[in-house]
PDB file of C-alpha atoms in Angstrom:
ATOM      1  CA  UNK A 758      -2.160  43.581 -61.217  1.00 80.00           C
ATOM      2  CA  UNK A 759      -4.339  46.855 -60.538  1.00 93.00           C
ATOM      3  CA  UNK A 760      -6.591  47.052 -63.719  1.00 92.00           C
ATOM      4  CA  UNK A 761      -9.808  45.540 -63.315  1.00 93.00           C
ATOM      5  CA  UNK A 762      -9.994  45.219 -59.746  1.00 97.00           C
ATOM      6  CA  UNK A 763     -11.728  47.648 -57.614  1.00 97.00           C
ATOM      7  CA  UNK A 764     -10.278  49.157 -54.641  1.00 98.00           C
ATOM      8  CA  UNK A 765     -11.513  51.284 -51.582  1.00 98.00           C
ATOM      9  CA  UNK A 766      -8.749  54.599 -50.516  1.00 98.00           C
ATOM     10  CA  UNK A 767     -10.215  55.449 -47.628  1.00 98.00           C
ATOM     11  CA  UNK A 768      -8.363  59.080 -46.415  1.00 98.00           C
ATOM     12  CA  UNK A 769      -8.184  60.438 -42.880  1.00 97.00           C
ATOM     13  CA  UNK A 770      -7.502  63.424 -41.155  1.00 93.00           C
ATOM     14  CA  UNK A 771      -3.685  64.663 -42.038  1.00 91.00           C
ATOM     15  CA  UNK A 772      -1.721  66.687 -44.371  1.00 91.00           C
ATOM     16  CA  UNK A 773      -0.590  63.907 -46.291  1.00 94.00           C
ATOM     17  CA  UNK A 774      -4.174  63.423 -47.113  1.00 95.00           C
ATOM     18  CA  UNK A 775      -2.711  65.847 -50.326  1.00 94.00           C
ATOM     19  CA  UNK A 776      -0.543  62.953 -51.415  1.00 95.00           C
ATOM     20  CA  UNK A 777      -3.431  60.555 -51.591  1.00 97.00           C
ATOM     21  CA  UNK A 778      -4.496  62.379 -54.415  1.00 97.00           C
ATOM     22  CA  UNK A 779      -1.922  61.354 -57.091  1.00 97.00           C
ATOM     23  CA  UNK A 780      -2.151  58.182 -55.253  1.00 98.00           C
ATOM     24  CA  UNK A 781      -5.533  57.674 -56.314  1.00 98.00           C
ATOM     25  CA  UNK A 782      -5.138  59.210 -59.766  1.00 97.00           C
ATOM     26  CA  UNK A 783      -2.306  56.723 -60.357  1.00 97.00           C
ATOM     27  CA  UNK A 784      -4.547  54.316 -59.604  1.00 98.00           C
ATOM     28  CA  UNK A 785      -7.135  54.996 -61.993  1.00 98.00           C
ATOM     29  CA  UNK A 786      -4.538  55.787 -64.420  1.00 97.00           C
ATOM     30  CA  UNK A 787      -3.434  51.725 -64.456  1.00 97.00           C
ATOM     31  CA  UNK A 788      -7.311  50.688 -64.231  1.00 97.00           C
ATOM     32  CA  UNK A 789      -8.673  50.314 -61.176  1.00 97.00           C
ATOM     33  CA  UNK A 790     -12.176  51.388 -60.156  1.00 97.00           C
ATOM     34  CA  UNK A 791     -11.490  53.312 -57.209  1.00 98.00           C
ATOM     35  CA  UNK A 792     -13.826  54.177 -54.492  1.00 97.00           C
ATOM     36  CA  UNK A 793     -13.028  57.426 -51.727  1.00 97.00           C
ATOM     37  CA  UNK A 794     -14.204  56.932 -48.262  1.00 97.00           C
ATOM     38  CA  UNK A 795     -13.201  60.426 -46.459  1.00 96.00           C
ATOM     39  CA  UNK A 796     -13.689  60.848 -42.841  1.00 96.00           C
ATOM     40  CA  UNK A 797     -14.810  64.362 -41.855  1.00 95.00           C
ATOM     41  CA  UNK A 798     -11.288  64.976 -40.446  1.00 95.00           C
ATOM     42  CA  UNK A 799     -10.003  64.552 -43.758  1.00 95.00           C
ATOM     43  CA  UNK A 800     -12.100  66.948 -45.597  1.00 94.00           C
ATOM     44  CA  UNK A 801     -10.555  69.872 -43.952  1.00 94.00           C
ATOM     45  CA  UNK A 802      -7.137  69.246 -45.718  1.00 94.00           C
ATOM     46  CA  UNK A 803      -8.678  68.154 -49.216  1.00 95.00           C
ATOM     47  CA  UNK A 804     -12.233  68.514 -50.626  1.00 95.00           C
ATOM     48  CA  UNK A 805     -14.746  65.873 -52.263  1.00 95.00           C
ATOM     49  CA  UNK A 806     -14.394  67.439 -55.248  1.00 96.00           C
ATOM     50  CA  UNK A 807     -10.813  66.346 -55.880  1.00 96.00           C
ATOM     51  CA  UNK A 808     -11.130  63.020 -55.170  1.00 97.00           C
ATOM     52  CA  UNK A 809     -15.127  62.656 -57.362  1.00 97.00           C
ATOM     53  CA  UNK A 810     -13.150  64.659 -60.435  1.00 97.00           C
ATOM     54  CA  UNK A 811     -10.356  61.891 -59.914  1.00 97.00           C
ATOM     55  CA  UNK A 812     -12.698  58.573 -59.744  1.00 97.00           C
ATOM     56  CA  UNK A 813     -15.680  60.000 -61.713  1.00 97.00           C
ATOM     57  CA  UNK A 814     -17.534  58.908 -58.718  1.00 94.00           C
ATOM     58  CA  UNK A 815     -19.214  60.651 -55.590  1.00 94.00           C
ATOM     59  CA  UNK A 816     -17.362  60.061 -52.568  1.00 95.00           C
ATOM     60  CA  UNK A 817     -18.599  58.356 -49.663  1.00 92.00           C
ATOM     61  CA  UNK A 818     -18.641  59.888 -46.158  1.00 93.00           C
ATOM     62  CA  UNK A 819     -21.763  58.961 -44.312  1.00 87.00           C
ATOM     63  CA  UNK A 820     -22.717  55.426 -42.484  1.00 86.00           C
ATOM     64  CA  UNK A 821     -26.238  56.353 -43.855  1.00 85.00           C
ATOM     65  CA  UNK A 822     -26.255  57.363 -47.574  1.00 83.00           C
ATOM     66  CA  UNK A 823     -28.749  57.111 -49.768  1.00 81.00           C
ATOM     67  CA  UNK A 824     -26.664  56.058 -52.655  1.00 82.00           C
ATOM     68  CA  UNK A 825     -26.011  52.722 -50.735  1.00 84.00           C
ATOM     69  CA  UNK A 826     -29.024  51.149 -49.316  1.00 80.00           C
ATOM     70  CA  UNK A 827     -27.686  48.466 -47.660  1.00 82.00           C
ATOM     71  CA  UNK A 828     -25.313  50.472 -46.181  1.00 79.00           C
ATOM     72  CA  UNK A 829     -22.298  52.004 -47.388  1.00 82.00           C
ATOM     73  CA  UNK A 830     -20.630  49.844 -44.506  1.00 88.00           C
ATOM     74  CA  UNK A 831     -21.580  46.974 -46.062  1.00 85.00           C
ATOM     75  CA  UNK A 832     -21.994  47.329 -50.037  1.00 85.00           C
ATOM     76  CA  UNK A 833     -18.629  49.031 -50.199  1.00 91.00           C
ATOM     77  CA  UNK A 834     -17.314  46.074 -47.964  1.00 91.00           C
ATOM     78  CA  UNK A 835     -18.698  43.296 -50.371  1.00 91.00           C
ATOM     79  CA  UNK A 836     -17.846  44.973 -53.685  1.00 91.00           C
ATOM     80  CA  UNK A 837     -14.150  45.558 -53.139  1.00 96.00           C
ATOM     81  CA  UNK A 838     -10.816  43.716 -53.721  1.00 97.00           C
ATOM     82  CA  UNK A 839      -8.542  45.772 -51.406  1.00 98.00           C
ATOM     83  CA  UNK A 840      -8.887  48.714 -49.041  1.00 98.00           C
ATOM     84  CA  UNK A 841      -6.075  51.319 -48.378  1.00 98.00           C
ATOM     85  CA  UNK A 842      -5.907  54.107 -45.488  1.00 98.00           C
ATOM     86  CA  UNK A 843      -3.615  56.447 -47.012  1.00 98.00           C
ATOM     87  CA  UNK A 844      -3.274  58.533 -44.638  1.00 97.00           C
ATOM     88  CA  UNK A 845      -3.624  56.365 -41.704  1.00 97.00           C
ATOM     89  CA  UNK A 846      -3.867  58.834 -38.894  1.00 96.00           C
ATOM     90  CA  UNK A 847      -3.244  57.872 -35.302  1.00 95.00           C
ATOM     91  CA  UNK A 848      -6.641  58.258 -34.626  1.00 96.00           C
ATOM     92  CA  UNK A 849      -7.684  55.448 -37.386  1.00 96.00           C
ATOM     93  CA  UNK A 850      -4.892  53.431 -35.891  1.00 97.00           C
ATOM     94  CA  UNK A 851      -6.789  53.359 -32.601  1.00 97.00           C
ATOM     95  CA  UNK A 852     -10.049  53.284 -33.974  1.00 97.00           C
ATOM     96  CA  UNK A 853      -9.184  49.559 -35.967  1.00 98.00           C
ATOM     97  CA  UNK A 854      -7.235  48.312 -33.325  1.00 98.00           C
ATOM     98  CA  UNK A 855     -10.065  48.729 -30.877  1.00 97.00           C
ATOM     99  CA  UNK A 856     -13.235  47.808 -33.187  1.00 95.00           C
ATOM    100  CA  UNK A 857     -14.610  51.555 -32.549  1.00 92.00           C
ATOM    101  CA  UNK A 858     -17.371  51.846 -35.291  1.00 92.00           C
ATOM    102  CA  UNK A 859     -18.370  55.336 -35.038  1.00 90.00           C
ATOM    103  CA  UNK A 860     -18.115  56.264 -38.591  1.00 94.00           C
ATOM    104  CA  UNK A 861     -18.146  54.940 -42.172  1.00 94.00           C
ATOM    105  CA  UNK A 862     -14.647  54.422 -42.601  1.00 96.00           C
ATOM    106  CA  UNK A 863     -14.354  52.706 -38.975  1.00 96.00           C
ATOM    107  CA  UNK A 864     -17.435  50.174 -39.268  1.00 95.00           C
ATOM    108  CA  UNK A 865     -15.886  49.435 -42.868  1.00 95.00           C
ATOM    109  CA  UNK A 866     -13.175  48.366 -41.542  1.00 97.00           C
ATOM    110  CA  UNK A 867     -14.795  45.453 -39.454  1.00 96.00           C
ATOM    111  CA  UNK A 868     -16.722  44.354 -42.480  1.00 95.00           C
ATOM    112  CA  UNK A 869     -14.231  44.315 -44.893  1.00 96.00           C
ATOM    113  CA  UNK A 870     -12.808  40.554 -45.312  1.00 96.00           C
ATOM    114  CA  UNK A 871     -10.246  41.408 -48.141  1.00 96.00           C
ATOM    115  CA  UNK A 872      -6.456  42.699 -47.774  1.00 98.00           C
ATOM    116  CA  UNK A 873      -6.173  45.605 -45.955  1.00 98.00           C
ATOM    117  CA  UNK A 874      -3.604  48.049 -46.123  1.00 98.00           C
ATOM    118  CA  UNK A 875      -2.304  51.550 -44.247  1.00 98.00           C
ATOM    119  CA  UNK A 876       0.001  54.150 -45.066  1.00 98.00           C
ATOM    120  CA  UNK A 877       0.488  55.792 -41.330  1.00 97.00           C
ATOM    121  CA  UNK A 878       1.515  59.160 -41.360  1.00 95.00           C
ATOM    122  CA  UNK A 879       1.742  61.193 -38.364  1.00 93.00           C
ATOM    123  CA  UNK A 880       4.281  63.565 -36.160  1.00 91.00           C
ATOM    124  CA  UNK A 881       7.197  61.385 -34.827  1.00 88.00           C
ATOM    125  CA  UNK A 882       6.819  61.482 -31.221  1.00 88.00           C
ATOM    126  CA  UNK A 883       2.837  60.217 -32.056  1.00 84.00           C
ATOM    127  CA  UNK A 884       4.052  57.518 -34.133  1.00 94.00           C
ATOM    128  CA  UNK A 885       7.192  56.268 -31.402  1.00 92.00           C
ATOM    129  CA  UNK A 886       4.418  56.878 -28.786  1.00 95.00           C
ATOM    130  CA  UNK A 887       4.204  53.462 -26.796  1.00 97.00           C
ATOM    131  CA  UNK A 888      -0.185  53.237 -27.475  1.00 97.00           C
ATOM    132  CA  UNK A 889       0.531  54.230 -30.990  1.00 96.00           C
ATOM    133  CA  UNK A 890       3.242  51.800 -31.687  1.00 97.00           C
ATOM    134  CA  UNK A 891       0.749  48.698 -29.390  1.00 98.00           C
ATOM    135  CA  UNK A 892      -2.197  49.336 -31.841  1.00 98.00           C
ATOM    136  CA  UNK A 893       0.507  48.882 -34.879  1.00 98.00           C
ATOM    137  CA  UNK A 894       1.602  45.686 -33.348  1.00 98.00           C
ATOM    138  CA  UNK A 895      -2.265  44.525 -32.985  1.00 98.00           C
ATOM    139  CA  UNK A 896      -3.236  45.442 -36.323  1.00 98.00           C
ATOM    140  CA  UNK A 897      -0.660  43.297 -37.630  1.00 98.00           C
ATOM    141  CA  UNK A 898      -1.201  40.732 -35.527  1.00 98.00           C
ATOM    142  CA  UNK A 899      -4.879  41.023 -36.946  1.00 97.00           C
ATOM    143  CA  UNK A 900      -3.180  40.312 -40.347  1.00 98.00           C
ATOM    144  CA  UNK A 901      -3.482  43.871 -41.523  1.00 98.00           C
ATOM    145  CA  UNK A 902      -0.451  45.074 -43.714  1.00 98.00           C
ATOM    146  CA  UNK A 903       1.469  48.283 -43.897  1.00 98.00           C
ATOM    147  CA  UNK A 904       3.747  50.411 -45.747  1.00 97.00           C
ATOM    148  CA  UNK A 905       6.070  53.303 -44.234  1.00 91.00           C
ATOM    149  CA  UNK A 906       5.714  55.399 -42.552  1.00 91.00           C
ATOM    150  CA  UNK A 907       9.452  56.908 -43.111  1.00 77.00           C
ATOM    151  CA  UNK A 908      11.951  59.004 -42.218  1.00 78.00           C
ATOM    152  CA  UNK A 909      11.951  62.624 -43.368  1.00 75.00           C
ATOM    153  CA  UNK A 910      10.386  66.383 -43.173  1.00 67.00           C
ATOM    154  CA  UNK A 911       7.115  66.330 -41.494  1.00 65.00           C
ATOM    155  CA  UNK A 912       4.512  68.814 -41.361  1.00 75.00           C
ATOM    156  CA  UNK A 913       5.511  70.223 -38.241  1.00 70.00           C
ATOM    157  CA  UNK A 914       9.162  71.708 -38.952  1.00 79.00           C
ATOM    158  CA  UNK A 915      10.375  68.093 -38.088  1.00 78.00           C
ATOM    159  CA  UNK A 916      12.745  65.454 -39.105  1.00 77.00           C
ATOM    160  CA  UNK A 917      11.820  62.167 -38.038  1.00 68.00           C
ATOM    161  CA  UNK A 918       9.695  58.603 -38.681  1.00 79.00           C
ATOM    162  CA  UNK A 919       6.082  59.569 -39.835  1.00 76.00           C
ATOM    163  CA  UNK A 920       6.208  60.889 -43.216  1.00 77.00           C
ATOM    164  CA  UNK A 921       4.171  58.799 -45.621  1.00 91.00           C
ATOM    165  CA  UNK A 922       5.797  57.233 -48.533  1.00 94.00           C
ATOM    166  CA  UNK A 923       4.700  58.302 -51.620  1.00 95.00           C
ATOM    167  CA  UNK A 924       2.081  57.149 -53.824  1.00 97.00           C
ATOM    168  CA  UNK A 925       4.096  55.380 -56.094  1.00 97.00           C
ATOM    169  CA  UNK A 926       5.163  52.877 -53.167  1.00 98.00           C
ATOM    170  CA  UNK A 927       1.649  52.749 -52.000  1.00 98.00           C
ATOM    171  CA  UNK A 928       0.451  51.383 -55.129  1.00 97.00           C
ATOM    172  CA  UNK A 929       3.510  48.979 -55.841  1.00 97.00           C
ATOM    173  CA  UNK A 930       2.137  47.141 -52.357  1.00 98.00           C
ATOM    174  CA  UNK A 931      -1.561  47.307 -53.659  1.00 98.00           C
ATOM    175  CA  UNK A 932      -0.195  45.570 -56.510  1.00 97.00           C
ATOM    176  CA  UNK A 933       1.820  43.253 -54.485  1.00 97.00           C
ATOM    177  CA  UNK A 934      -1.396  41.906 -52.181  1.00 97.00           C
ATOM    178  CA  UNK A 935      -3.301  41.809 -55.105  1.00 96.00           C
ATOM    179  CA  UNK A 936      -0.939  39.512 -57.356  1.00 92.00           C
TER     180      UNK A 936
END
C-alpha cells in the first residue's frame, strides 16, 4: 500500500527522467508524500518546477540546504519508507556500487536503511557493458532491488535493453516492497 507512506524519487541524468514525472504524480495521486532528490544532471532534461508543482514541495538538490539542517543526507534518509532512482543512470549505478558520496543523491544512498529501488535506463551497449552489468550484480548483492530496464526504442534511434518501464510498473514494485 502507497497512501500514507512517504517515499524519496530521486531522478538522474537521462531522458527518461520525463517519465518520472507521471511516475511521481501517480504517486501522489494514490497518497504518498513524495519527496524529489534531482541530481544536477537531471535538471537539464526536466526542471524543479515540474516535480515542486507535482509534490507541493521544494525539491532537494544540494548536500547543504538550508531547509534541512541536519543534512538533507540524513533527514531525508530517516524520514522515508522507500527510495526510488527512476532514472537510474549508469553513472548512479557506479556511484552506489562504489560508495562515491559526492552529491546529495549519492551520500543518500549510504544512509538510507529502507528498501531501495532503481529503474536503470540507459543506451544498450552501456547497459550490456561488462562494468555496467558488475555494479548491477553488486547492488543486488547489496540487497538493492530493481525493475527493467527493457527492451524497446531508446533515445538514440535504437532498439535494444535500456528503456525504462513505465511508471505504472515502477509503482506496482513500490507497492510490492512496501506491502
Amino acid at each position: 500500500m502507497i497512501s500514507g507512506r512517504r517515499l524519496i524519487v530521486g531522478v538522474t541524468g537521462g531522458i527518461a527522467a520525463y517519465k518520472t514525472a507521471g511516475l511521481v504524480s501517480q504517486l501522489v495521486q494514490s497518497g504518498a508524500d513524495v519527496t524529489v532528490v534531482m541530481t544536477r544532471s537531471s535538471q537539464e532534461f526536466v526542471g524543479q518546477a515540474t516535480f515542486a508543482a507535482l509534490t507541493a514541495k521544494p525539491v532537494a538538490t544540494e548536500l547543504f540546504d538550508s531547509h534541512y539542517p541536519l543534512g538533507a543526507h540524513i533527514e531525508l534518509a530517516q524520514n522515508a519508507d522507500l527510495l526510488c532512482v527512476a532514472p537510474a543512470s549508469a553513472r548512479c549505478l557506479a556511484r552506489f556500487a562504489q560508495g562515491t558520496s559526492d552529491d546529495l543523491l549519492s551520500t543518500l544512498y549510504l544512509c538510507f536503511a529502507g528498501p531501495i529501488l532503481l529503474a536503470p535506463a540507459m543506451n544498450v551497449q552501456m547497459w550490456e557493458n561488462p562494468a555496467v552489468q558488475r555494479n548491477v550484480q553488486r547492488l543486488r548483492d547489496d540487497g538493492v532491488h530493481f525493475v527493467g530496464p527493457e527492451d524497446g526504442w531508446l533515445s538514440c534511434r535504437q532498439s535494444g535493453v535500456g528503456r525504462m518501464v513505465d511508471p505504472e510498473q515502477i509503482a506496482a514494485s513500490i507497492a510490492d516492497l512496501l506491502s
